[in-house]
PDB file of C-alpha atoms in Angstrom:
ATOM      1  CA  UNK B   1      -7.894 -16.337 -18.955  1.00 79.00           C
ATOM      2  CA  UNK B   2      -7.433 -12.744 -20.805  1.00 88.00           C
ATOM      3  CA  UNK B   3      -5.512 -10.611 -19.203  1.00 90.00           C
ATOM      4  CA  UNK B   4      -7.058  -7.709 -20.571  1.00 92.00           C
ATOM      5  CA  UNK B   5      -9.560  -8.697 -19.056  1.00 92.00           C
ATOM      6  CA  UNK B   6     -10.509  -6.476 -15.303  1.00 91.00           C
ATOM      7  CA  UNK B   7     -12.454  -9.500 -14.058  1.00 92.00           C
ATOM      8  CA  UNK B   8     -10.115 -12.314 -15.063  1.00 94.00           C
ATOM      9  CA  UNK B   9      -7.075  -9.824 -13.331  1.00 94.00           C
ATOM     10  CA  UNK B  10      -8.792  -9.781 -10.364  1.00 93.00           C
ATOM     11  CA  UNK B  11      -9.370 -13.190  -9.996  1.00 94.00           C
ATOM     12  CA  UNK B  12      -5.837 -14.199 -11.144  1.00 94.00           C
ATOM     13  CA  UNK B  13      -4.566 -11.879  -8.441  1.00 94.00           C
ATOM     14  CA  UNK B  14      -6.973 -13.289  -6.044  1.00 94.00           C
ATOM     15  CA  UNK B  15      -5.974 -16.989  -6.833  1.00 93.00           C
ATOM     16  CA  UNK B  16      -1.920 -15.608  -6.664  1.00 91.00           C
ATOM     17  CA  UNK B  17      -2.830 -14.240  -3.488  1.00 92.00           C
ATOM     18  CA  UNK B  18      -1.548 -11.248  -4.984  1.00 92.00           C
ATOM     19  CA  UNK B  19      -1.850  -7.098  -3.908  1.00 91.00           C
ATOM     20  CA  UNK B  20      -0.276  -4.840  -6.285  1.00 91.00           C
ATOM     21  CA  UNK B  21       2.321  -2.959  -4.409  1.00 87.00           C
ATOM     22  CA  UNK B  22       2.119   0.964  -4.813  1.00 83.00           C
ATOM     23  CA  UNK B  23       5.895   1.502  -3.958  1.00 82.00           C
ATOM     24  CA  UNK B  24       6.328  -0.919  -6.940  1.00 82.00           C
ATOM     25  CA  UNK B  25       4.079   0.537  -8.957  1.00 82.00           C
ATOM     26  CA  UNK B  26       2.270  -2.087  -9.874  1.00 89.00           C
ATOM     27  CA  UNK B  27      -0.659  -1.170 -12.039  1.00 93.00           C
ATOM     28  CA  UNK B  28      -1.311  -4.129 -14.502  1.00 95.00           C
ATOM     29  CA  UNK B  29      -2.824  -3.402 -17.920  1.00 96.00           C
ATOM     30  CA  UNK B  30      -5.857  -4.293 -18.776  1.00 96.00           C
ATOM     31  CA  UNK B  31      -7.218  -2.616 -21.776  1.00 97.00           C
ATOM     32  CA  UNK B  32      -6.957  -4.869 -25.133  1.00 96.00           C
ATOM     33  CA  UNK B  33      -6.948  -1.473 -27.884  1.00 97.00           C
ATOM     34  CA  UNK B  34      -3.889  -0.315 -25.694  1.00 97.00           C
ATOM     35  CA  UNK B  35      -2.279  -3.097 -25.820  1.00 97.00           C
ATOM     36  CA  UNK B  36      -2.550  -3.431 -30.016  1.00 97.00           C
ATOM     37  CA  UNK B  37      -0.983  -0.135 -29.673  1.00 97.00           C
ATOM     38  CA  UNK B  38       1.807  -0.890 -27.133  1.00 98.00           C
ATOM     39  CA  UNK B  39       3.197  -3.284 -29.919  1.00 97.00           C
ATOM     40  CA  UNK B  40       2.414  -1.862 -32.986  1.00 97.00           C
ATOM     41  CA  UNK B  41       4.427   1.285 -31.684  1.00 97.00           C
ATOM     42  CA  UNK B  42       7.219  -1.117 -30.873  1.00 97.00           C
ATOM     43  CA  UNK B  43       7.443  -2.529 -34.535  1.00 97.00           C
ATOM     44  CA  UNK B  44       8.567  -5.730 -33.509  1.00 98.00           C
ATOM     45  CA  UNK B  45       9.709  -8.093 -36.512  1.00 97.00           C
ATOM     46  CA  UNK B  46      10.542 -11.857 -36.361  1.00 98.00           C
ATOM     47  CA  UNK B  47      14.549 -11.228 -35.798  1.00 98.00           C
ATOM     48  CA  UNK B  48      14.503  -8.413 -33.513  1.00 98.00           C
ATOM     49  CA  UNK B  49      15.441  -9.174 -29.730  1.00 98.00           C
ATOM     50  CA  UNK B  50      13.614  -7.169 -27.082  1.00 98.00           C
ATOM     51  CA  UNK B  51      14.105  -5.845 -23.178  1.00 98.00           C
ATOM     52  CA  UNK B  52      10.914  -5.548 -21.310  1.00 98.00           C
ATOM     53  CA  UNK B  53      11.090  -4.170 -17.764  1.00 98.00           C
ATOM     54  CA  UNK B  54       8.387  -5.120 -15.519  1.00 96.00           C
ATOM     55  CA  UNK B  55       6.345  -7.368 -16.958  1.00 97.00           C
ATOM     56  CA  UNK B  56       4.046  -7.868 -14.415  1.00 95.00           C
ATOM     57  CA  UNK B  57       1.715 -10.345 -15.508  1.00 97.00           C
ATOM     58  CA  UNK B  58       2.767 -10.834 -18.900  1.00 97.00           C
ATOM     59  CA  UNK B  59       0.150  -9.143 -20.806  1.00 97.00           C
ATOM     60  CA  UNK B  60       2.472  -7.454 -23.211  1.00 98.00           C
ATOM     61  CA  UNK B  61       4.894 -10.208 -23.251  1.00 98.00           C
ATOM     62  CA  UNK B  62       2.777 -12.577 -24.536  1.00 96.00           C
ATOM     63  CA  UNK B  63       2.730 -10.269 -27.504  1.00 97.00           C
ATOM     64  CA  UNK B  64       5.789  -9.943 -27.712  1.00 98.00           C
ATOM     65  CA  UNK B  65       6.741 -13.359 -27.484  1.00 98.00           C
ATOM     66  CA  UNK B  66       4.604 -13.555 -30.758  1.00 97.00           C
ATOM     67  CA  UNK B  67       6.667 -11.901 -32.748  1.00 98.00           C
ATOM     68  CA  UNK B  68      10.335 -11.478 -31.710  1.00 98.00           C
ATOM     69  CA  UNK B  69      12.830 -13.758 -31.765  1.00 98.00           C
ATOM     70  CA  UNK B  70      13.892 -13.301 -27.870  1.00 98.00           C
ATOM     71  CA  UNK B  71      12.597 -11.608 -25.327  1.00 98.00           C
ATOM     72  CA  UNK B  72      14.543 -10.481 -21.962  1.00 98.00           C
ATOM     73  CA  UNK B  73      11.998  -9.504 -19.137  1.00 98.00           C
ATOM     74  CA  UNK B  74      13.519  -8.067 -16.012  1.00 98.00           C
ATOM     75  CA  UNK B  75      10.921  -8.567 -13.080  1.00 97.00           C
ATOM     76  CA  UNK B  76      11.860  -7.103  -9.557  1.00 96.00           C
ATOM     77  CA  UNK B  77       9.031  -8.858  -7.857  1.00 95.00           C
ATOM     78  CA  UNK B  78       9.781 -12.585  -6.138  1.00 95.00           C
ATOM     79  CA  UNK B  79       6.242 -13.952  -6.747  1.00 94.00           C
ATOM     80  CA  UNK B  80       5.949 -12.118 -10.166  1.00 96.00           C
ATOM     81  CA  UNK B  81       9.248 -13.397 -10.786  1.00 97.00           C
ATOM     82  CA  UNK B  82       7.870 -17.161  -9.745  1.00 96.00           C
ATOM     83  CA  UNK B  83       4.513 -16.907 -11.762  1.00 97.00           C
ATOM     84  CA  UNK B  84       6.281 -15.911 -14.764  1.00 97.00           C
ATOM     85  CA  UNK B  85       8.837 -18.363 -15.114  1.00 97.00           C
ATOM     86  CA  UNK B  86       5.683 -21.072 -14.707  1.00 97.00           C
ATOM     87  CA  UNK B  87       3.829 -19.407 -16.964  1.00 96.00           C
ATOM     88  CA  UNK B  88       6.517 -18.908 -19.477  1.00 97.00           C
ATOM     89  CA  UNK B  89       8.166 -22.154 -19.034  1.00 96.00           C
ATOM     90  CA  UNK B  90       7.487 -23.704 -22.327  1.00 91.00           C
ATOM     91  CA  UNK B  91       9.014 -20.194 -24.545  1.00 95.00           C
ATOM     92  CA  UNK B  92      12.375 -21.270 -25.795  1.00 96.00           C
ATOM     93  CA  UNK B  93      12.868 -17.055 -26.793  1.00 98.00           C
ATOM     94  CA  UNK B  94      11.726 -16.250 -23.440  1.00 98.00           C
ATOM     95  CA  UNK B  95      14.893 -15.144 -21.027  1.00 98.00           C
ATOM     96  CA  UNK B  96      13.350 -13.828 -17.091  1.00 98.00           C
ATOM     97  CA  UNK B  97      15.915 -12.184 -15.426  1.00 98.00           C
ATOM     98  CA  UNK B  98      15.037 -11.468 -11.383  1.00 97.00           C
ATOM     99  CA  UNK B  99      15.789  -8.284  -9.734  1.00 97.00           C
ATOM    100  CA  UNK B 100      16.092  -4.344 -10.072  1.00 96.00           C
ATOM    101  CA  UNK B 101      16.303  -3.052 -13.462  1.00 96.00           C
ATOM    102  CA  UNK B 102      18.133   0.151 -12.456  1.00 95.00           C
ATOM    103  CA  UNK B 103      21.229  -2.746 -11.554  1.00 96.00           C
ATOM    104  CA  UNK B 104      20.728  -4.490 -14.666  1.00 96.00           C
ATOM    105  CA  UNK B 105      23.843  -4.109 -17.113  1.00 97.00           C
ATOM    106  CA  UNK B 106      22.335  -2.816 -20.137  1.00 97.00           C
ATOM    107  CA  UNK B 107      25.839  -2.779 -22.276  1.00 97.00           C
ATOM    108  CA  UNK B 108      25.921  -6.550 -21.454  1.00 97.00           C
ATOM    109  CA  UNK B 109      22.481  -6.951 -22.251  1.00 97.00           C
ATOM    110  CA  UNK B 110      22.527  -4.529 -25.202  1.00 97.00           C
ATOM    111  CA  UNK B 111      25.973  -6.822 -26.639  1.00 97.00           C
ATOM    112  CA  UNK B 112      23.900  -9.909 -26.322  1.00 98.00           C
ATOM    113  CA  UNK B 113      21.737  -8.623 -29.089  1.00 98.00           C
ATOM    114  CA  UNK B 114      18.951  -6.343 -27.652  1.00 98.00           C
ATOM    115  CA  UNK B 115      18.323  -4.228 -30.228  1.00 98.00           C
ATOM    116  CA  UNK B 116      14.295  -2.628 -28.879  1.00 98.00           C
ATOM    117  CA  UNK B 117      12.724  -2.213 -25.915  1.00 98.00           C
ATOM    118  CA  UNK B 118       9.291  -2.429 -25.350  1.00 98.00           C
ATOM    119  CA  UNK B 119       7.577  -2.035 -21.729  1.00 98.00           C
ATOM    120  CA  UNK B 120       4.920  -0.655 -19.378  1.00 97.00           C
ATOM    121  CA  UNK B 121       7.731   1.161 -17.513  1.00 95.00           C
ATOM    122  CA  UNK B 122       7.606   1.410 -13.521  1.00 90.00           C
ATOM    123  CA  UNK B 123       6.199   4.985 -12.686  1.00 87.00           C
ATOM    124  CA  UNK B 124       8.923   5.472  -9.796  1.00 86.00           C
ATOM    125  CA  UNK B 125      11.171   4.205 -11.975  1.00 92.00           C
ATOM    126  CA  UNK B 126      10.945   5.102 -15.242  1.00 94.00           C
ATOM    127  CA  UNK B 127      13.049   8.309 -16.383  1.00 96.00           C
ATOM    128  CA  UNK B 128      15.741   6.742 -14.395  1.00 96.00           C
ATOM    129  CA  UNK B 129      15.410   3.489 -16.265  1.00 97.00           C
ATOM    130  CA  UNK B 130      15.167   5.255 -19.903  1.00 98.00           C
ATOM    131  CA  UNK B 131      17.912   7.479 -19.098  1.00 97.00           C
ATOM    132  CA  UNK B 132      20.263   4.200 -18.218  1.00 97.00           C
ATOM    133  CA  UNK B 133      18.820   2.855 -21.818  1.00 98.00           C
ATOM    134  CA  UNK B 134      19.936   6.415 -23.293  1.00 97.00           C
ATOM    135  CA  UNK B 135      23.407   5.983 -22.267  1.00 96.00           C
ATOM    136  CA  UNK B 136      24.012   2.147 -23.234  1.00 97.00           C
ATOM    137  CA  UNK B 137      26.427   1.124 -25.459  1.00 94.00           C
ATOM    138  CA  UNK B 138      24.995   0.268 -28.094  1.00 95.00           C
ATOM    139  CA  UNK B 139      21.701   2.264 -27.483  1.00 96.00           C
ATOM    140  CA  UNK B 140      18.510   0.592 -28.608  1.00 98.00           C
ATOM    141  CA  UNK B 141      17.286   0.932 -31.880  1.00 98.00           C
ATOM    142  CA  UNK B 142      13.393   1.762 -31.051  1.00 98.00           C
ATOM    143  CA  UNK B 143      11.678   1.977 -27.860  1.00 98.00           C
ATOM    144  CA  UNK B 144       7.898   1.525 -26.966  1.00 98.00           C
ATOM    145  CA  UNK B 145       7.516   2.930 -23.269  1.00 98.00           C
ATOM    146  CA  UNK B 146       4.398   3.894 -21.058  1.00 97.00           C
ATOM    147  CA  UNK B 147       5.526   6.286 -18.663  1.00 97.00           C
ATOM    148  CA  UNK B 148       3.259   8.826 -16.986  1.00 96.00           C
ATOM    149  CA  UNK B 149       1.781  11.721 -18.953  1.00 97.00           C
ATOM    150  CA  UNK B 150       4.172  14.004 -16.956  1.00 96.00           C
ATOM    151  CA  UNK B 151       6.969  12.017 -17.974  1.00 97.00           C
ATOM    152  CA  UNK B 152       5.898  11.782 -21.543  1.00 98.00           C
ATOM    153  CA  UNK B 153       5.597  15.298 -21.915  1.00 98.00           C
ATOM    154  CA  UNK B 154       9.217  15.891 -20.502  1.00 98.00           C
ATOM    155  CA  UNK B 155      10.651  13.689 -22.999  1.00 98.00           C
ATOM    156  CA  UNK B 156       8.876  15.223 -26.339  1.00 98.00           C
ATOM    157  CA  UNK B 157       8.939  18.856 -24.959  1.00 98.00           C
ATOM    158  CA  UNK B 158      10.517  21.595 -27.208  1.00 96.00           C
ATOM    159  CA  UNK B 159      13.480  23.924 -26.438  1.00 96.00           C
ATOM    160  CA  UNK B 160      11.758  26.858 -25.040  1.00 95.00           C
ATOM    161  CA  UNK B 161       9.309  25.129 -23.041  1.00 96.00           C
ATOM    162  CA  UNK B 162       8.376  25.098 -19.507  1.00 96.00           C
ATOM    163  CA  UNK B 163       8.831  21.255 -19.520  1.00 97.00           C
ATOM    164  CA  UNK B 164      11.804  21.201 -21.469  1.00 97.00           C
ATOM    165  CA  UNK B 165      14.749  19.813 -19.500  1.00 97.00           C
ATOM    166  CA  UNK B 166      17.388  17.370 -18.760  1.00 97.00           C
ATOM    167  CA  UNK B 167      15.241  14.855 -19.947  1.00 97.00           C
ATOM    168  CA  UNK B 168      14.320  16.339 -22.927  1.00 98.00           C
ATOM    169  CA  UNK B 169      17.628  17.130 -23.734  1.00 97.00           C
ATOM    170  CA  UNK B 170      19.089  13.065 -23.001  1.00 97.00           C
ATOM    171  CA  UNK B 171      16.357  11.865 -24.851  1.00 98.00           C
ATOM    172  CA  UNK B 172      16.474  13.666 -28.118  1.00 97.00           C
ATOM    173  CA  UNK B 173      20.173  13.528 -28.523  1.00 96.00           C
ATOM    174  CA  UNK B 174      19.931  10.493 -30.364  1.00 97.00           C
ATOM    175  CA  UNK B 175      15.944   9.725 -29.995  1.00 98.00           C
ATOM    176  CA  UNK B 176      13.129  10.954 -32.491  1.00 98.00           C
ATOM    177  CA  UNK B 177      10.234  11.179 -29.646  1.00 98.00           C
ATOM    178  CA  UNK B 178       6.994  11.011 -30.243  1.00 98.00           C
ATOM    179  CA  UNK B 179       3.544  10.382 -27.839  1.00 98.00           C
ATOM    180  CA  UNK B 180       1.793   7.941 -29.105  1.00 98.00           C
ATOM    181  CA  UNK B 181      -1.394   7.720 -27.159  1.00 98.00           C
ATOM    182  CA  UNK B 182      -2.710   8.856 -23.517  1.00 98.00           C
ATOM    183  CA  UNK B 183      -3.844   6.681 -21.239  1.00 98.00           C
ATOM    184  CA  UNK B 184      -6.665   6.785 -19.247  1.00 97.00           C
ATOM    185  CA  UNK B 185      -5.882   5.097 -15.569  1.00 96.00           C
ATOM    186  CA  UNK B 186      -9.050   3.130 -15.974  1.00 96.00           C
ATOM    187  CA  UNK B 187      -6.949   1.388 -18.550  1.00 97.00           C
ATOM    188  CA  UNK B 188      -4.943  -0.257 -15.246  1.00 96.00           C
ATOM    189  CA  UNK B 189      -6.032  -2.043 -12.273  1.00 94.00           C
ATOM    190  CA  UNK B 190      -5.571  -1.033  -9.925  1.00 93.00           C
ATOM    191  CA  UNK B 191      -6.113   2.378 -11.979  1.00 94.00           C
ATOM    192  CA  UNK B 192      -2.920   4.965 -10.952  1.00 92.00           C
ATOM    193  CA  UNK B 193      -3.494   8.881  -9.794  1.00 91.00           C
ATOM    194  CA  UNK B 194      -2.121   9.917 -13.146  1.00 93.00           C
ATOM    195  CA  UNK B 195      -3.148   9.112 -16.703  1.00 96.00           C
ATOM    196  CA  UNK B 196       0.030   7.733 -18.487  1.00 97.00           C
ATOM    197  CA  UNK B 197       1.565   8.198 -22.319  1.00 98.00           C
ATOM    198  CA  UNK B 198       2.683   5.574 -24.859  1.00 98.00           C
ATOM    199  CA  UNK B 199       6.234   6.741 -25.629  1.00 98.00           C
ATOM    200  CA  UNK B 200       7.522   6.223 -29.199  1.00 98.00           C
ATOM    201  CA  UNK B 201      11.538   6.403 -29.364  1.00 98.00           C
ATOM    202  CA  UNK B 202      13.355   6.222 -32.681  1.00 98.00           C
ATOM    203  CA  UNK B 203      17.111   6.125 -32.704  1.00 97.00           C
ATOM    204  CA  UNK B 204      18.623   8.318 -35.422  1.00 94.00           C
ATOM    205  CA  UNK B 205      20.658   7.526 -37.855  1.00 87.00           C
ATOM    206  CA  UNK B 206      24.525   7.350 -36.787  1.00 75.00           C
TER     207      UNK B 206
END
């Protein structure tokens, strides 16, 4: 099975029984040259510990399994939850945590050694999730996010700018931004409305 892979998604979904929920936002990767890109942005080395939020299937954390030395995935979805813990079973650096990331404690989490995050963000979600990661104590050291393009473009925008705002301003506090890559939706299934950004974040020096 490759999960970037359209046909093999589909049929894993159909098999799971599964319908990607739109409230969830549930559009599952499936594009193999995004992927490479997803974790080469996230410059993940053999000791770094990682947060991934929404993992979905587990197309980028089988990646980042790879390289990190633990990985933390928050799923909110019960049966995503369930097929990722079977899946997973055998990854002593694997920790799957159920529930809403927007309750998760991110100090704790940050304290236990989470020093990156890398994740295909929730669209409903996301700027509330990254703005939670902003304010954790301690921060994270680099961050890898797709968001959508929208999103994207508030978080890099320039003083002066339409799209310059709250956002902006919370996210280059501390944050080197830079976009990475747009996304087609065709590089989902289901494909979303919007087209979406890969989100480079680089803490600055203290």
């Amino acid at each position: 099975m490759k999960l970037t892979s359209p046909k093999d998604v589909t049929e894993l979904l159909a098999s799971l029984k599964f319908r990607p929920s739109k409230t969830l936002g549930q559009n599952f990767l499936v594009d193999g040259n995004i992927l490479r890109i997803m974790l080469d942005t996230a410059e993940i080395g053999p000791e770094d510990q990682v947060l991934e939020i929404g993992p979905g299937l587990g197309v980028l954390t089988e990646g980042l399994l790879a390289r990190a030395k633990r990985v933390v995935a928050i799923e909110l979805d019960k049966r995503l939850y369930a097929y990722l813990r079977e899946r997973f079973a055998g990854q002593k650096n694997f920790e799957l945590i159920p529930g809403d990331a927007l309750d998760a404690d991110f100090n704790a989490l940050m304290k236990s050694g989470i020093n990156k995050v890398a994740s295909n963000l929730p669209y409903g979600a996301g700027s509330r999730i990254l703005v939670e990661l902003f304010e954790s104590n301690p921060a994270p050291v680099r961050m890898s996010v797709t968001v959508q393009h929208e999103v994207a473009d508030r978080l890099a925008a320039q003083p002066g700018t339409k799209k310059y705002g709250l956002l902006s301003v919370l996210a280059q506090l501390d944050y080197e931004v830079e976009i990475r890559k747009i996304v087609a939706a065709s590089c989902f299934y289901p494909a979303p409305q919007v087209k979406s950004a890969i989100v480079s974040l680089r803490r600055r020096p203290v």
